[in-house]
PDB file of N, CA, C and O in Angstrom:
ATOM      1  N   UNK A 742      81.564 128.311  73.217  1.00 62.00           N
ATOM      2  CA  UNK A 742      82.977 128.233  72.882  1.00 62.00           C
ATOM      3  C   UNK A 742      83.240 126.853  72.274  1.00 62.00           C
ATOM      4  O   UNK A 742      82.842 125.872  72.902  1.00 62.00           O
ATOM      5  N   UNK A 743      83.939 126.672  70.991  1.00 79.00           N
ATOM      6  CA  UNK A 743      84.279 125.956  70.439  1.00 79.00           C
ATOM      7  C   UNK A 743      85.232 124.660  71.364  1.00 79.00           C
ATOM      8  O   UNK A 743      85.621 124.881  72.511  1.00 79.00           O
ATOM      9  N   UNK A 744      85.440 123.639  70.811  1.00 81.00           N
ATOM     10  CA  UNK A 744      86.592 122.696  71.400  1.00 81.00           C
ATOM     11  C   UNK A 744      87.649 122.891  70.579  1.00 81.00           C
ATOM     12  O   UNK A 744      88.691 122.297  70.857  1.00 81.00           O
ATOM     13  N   UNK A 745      87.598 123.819  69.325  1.00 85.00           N
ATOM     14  CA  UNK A 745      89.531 124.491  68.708  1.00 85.00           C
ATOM     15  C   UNK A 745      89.288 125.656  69.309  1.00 85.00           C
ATOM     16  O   UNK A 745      90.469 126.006  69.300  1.00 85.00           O
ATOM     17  N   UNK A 746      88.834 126.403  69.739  1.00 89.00           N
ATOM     18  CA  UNK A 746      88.857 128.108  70.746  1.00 89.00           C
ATOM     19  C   UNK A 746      89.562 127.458  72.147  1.00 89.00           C
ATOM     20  O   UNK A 746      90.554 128.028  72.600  1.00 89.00           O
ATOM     21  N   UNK A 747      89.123 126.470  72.699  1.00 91.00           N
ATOM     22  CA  UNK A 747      89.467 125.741  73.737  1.00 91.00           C
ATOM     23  C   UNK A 747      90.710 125.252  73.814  1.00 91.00           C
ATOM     24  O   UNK A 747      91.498 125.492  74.728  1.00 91.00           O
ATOM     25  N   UNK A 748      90.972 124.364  72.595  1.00 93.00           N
ATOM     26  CA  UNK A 748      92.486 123.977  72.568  1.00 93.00           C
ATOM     27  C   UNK A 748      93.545 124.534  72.308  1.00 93.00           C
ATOM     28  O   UNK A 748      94.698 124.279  72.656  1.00 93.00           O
ATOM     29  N   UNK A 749      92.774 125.958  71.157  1.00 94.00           N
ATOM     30  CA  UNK A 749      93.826 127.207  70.889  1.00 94.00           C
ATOM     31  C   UNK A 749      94.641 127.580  72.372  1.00 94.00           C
ATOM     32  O   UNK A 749      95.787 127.446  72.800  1.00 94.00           O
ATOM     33  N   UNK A 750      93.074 128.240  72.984  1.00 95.00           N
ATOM     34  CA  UNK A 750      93.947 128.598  74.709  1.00 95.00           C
ATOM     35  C   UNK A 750      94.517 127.762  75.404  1.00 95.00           C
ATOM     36  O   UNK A 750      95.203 128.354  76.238  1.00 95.00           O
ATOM     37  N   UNK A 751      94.610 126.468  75.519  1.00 94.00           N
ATOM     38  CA  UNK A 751      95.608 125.934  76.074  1.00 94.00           C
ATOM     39  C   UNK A 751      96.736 125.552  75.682  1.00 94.00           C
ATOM     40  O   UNK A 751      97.625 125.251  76.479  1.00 94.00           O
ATOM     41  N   UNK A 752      96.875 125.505  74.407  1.00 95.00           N
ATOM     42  CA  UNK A 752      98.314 125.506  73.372  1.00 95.00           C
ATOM     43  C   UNK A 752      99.126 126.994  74.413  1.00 95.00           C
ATOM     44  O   UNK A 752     100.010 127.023  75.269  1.00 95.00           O
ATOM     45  N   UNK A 753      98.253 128.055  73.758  1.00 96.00           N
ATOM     46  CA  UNK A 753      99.170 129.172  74.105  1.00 96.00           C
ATOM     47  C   UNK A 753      99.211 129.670  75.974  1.00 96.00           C
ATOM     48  O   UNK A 753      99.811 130.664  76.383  1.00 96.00           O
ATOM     49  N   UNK A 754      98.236 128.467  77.070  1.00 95.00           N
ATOM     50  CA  UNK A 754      98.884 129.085  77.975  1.00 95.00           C
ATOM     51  C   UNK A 754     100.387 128.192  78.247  1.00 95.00           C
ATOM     52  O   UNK A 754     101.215 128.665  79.026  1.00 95.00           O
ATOM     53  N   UNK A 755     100.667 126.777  77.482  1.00 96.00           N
ATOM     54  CA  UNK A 755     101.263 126.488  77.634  1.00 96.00           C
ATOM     55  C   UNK A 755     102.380 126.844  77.460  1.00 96.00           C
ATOM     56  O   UNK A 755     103.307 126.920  78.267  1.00 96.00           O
ATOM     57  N   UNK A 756     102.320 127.189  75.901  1.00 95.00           N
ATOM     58  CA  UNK A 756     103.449 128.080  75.324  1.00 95.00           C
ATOM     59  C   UNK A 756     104.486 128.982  76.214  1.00 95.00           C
ATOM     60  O   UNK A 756     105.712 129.060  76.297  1.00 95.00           O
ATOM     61  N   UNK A 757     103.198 129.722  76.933  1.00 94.00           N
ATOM     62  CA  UNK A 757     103.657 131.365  78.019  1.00 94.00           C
ATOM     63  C   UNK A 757     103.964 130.484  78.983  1.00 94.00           C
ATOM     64  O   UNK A 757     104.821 131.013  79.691  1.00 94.00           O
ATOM     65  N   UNK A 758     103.670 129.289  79.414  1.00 93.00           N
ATOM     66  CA  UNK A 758     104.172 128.368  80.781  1.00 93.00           C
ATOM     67  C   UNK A 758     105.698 128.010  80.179  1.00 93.00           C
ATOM     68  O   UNK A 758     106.603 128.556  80.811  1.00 93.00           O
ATOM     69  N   UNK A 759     105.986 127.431  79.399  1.00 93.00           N
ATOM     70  CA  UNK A 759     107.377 126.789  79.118  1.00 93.00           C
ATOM     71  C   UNK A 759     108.432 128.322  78.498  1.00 93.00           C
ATOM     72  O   UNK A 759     109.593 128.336  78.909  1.00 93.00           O
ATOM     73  N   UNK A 760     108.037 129.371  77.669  1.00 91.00           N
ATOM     74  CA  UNK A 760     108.622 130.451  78.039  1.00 91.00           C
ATOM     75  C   UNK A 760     109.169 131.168  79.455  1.00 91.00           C
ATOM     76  O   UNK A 760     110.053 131.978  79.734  1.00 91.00           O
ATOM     77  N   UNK A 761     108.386 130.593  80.018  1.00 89.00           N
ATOM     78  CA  UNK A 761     108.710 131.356  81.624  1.00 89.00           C
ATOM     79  C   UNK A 761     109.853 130.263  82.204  1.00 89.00           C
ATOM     80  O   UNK A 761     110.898 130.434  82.831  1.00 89.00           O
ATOM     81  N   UNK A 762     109.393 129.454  81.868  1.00 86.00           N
ATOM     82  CA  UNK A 762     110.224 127.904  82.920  1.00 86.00           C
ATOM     83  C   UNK A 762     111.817 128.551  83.052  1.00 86.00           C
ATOM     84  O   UNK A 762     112.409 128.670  84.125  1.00 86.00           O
ATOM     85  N   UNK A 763     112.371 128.943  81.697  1.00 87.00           N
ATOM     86  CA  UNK A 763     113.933 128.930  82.015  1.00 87.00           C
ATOM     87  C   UNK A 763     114.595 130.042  82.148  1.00 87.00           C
ATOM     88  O   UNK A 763     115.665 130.319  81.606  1.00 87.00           O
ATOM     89  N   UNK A 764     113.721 130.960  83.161  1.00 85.00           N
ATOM     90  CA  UNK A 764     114.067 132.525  83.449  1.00 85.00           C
ATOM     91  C   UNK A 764     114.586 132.280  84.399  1.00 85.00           C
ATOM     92  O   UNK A 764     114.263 131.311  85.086  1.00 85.00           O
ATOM     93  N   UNK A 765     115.417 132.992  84.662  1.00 83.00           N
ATOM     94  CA  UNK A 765     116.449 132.963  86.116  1.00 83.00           C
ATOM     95  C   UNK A 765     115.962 134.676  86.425  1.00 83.00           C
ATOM     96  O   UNK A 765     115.804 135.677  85.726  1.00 83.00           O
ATOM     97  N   UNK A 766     115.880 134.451  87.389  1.00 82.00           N
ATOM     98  CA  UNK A 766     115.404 135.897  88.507  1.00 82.00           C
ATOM     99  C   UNK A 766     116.011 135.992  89.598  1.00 82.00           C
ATOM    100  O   UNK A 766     116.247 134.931  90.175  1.00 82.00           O
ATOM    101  N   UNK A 767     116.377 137.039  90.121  1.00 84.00           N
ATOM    102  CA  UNK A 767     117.387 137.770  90.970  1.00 84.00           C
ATOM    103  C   UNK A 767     116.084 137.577  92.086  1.00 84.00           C
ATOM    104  O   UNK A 767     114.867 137.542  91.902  1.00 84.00           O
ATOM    105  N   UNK A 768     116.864 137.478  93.239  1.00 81.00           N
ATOM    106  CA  UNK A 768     116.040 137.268  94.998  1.00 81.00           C
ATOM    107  C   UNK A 768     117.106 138.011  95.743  1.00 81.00           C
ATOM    108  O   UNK A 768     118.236 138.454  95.538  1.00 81.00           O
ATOM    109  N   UNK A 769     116.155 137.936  96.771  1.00 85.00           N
ATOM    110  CA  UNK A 769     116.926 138.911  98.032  1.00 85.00           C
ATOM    111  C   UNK A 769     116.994 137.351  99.162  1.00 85.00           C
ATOM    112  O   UNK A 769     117.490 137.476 100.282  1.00 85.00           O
ATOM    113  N   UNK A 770     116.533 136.189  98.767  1.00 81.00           N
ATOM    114  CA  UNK A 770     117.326 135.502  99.768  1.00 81.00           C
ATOM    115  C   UNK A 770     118.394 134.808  99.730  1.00 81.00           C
ATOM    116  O   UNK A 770     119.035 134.814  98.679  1.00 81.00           O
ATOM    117  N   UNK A 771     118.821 134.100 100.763  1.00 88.00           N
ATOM    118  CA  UNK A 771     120.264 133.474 101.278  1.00 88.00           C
ATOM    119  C   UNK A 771     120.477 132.368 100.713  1.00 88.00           C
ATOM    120  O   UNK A 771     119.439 131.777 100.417  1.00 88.00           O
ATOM    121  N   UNK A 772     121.440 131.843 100.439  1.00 86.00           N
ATOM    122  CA  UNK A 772     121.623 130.477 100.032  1.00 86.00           C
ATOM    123  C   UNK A 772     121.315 129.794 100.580  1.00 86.00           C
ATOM    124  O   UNK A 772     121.153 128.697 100.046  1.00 86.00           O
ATOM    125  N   UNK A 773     121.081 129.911 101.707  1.00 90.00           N
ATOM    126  CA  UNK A 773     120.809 128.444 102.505  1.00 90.00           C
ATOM    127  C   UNK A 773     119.376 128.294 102.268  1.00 90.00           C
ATOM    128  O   UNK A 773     119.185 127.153 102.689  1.00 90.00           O
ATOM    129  N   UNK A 774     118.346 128.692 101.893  1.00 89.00           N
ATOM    130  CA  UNK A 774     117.179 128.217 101.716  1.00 89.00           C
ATOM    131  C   UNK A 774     116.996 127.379 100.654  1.00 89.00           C
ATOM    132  O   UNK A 774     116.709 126.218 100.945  1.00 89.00           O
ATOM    133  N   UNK A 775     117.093 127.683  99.423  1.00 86.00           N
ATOM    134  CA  UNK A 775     116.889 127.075  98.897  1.00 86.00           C
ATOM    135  C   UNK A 775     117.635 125.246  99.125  1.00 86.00           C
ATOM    136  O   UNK A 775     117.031 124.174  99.116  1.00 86.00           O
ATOM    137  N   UNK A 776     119.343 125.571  99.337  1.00 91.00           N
ATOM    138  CA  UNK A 776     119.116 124.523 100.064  1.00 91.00           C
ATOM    139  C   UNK A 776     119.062 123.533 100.567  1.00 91.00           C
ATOM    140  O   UNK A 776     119.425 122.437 100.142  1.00 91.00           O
ATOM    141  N   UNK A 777     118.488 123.875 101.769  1.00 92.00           N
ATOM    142  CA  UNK A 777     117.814 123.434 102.630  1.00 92.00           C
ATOM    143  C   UNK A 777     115.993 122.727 102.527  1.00 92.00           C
ATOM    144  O   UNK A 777     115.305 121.910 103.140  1.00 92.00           O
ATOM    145  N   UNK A 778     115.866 123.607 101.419  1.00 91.00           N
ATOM    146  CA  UNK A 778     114.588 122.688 100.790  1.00 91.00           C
ATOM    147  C   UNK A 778     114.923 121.443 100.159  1.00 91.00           C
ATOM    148  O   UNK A 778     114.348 120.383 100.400  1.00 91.00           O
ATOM    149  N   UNK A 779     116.190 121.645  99.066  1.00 91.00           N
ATOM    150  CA  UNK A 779     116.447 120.646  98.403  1.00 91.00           C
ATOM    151  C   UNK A 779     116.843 119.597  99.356  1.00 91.00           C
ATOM    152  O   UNK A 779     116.211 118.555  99.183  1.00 91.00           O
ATOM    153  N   UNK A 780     117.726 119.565 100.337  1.00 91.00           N
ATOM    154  CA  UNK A 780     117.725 118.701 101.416  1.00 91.00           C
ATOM    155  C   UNK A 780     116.598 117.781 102.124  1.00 91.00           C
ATOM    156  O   UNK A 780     116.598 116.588 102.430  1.00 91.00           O
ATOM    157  N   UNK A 781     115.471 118.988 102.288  1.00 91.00           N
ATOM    158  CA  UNK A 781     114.302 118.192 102.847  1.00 91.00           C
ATOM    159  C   UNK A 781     113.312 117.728 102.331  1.00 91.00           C
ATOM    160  O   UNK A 781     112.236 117.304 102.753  1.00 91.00           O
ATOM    161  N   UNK A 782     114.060 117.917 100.764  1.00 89.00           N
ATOM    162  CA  UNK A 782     112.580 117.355 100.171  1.00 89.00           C
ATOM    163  C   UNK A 782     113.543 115.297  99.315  1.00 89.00           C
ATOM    164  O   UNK A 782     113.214 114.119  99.178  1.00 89.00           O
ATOM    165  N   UNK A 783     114.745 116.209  99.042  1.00 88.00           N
ATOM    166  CA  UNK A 783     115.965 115.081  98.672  1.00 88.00           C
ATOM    167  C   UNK A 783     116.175 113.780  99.683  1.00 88.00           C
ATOM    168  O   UNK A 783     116.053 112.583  99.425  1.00 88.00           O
ATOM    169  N   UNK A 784     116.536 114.442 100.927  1.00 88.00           N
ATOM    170  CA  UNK A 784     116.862 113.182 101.550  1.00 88.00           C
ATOM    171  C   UNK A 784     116.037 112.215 101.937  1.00 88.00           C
ATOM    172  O   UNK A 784     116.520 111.136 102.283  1.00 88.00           O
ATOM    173  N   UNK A 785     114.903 112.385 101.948  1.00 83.00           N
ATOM    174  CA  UNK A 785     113.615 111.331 102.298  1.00 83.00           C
ATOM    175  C   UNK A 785     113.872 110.730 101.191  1.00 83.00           C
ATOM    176  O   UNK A 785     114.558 109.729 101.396  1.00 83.00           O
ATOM    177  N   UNK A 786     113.552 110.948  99.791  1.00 79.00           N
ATOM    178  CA  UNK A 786     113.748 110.173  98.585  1.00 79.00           C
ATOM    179  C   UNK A 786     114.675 109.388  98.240  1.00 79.00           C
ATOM    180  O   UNK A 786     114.475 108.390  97.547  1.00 79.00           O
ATOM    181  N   UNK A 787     115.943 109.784  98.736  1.00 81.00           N
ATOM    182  CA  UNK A 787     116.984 109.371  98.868  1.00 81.00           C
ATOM    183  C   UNK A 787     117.233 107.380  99.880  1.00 81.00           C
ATOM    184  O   UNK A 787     117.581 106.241  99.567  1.00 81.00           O
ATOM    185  N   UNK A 788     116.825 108.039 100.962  1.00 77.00           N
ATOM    186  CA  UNK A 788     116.663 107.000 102.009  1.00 77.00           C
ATOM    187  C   UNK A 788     115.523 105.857 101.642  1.00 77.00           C
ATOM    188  O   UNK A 788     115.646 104.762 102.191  1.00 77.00           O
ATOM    189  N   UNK A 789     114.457 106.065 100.764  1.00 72.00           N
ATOM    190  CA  UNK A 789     113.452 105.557 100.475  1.00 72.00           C
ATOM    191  C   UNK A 789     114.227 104.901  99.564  1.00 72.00           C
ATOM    192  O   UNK A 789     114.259 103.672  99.624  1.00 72.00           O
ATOM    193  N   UNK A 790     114.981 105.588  98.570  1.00 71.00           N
ATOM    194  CA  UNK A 790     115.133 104.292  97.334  1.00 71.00           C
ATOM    195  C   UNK A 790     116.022 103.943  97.565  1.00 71.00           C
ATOM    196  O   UNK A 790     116.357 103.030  96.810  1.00 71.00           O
ATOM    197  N   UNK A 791     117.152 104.327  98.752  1.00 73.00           N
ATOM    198  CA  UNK A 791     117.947 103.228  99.120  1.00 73.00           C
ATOM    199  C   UNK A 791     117.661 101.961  99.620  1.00 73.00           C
ATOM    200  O   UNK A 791     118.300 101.024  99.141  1.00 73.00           O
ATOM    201  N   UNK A 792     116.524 101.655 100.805  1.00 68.00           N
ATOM    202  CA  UNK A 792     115.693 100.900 101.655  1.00 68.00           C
ATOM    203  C   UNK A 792     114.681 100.317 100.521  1.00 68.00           C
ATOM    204  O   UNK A 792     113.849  99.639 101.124  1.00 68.00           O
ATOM    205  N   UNK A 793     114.392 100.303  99.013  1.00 62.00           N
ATOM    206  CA  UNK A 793     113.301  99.882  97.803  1.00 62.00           C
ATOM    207  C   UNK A 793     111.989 100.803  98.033  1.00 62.00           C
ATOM    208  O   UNK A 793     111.412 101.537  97.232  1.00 62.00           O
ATOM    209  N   UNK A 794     111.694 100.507  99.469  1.00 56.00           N
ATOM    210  CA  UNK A 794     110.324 101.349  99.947  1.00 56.00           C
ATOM    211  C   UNK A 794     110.342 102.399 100.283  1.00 56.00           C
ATOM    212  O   UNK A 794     111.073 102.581 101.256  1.00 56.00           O
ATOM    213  N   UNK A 795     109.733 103.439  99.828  1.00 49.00           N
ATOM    214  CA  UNK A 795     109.770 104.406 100.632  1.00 49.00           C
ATOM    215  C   UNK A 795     108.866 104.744 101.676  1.00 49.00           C
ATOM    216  O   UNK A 795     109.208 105.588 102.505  1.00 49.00           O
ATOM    217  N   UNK A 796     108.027 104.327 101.725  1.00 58.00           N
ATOM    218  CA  UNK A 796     107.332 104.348 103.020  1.00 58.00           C
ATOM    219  C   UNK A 796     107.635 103.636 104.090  1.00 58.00           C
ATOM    220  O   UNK A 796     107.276 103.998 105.211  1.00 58.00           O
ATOM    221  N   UNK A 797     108.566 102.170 103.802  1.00 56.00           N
ATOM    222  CA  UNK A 797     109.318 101.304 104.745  1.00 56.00           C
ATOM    223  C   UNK A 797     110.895 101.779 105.001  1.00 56.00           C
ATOM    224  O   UNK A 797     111.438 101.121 105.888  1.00 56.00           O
ATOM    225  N   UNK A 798     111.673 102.733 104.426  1.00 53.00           N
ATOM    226  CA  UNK A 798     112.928 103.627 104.266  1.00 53.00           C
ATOM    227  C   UNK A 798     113.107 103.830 106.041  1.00 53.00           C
ATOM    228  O   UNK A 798     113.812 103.038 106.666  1.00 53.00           O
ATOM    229  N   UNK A 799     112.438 104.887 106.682  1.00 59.00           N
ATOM    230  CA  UNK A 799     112.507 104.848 108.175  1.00 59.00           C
ATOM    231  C   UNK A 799     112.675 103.924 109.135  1.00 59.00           C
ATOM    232  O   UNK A 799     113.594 103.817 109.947  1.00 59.00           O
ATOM    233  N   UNK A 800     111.262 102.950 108.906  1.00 59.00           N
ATOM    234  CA  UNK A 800     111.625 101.403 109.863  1.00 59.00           C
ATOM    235  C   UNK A 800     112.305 101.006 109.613  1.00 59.00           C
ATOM    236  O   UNK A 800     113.010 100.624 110.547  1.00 59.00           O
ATOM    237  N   UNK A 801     112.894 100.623 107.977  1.00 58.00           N
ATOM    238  CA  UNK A 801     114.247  99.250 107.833  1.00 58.00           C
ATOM    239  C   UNK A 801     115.698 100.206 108.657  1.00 58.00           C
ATOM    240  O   UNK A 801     116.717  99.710 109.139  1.00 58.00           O
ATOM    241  N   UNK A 802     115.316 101.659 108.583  1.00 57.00           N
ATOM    242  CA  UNK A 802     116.954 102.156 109.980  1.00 57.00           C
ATOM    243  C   UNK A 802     116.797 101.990 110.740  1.00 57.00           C
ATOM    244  O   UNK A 802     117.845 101.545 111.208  1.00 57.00           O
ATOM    245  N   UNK A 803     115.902 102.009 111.622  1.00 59.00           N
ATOM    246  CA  UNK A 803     115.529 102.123 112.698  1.00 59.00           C
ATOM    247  C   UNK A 803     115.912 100.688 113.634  1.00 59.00           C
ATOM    248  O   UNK A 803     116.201 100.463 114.809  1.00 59.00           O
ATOM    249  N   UNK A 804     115.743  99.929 112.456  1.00 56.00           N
ATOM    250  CA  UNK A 804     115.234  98.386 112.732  1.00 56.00           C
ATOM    251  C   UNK A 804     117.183  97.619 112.435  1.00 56.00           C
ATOM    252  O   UNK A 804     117.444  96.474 112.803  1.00 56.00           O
ATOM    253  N   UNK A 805     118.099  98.398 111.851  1.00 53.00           N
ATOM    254  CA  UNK A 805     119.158  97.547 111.624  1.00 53.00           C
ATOM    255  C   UNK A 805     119.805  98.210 112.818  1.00 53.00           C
ATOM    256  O   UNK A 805     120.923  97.855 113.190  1.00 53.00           O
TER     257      UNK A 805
END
């Protein structure tokens, strides 16, 4: 296999990747999940770049 057969296929899985990205699809779950992810994945980040560190974000509360 060539290195343009190679780059062809990854042009076009990309292509079919960024086609898909801005589909909205119907679910059978609740609002609160989603969220509730965004919460738990948000508020750590949040607290981190409030505190500069995020790995120091926890101790500097803990600690005032």
């Amino acid at each position: 296999m060539s290195i343009s057969n190679r780059w062809n296929e990854l042009v076009q899985a990309v292509r079919a990747e960024l086609r898909q990205l801005p589909a909205i699809n119907k679910t059978d779950r609740l609002w609160q999940m989603p969220v509730a992810a965004a919460l738990a994945s948000g508020l750590p980040l949040l607290v981190g770049a409030y505190s500069v560190t995020s790995t120091m974000g926890w101790c500097r509360r803990l600690a005032d």
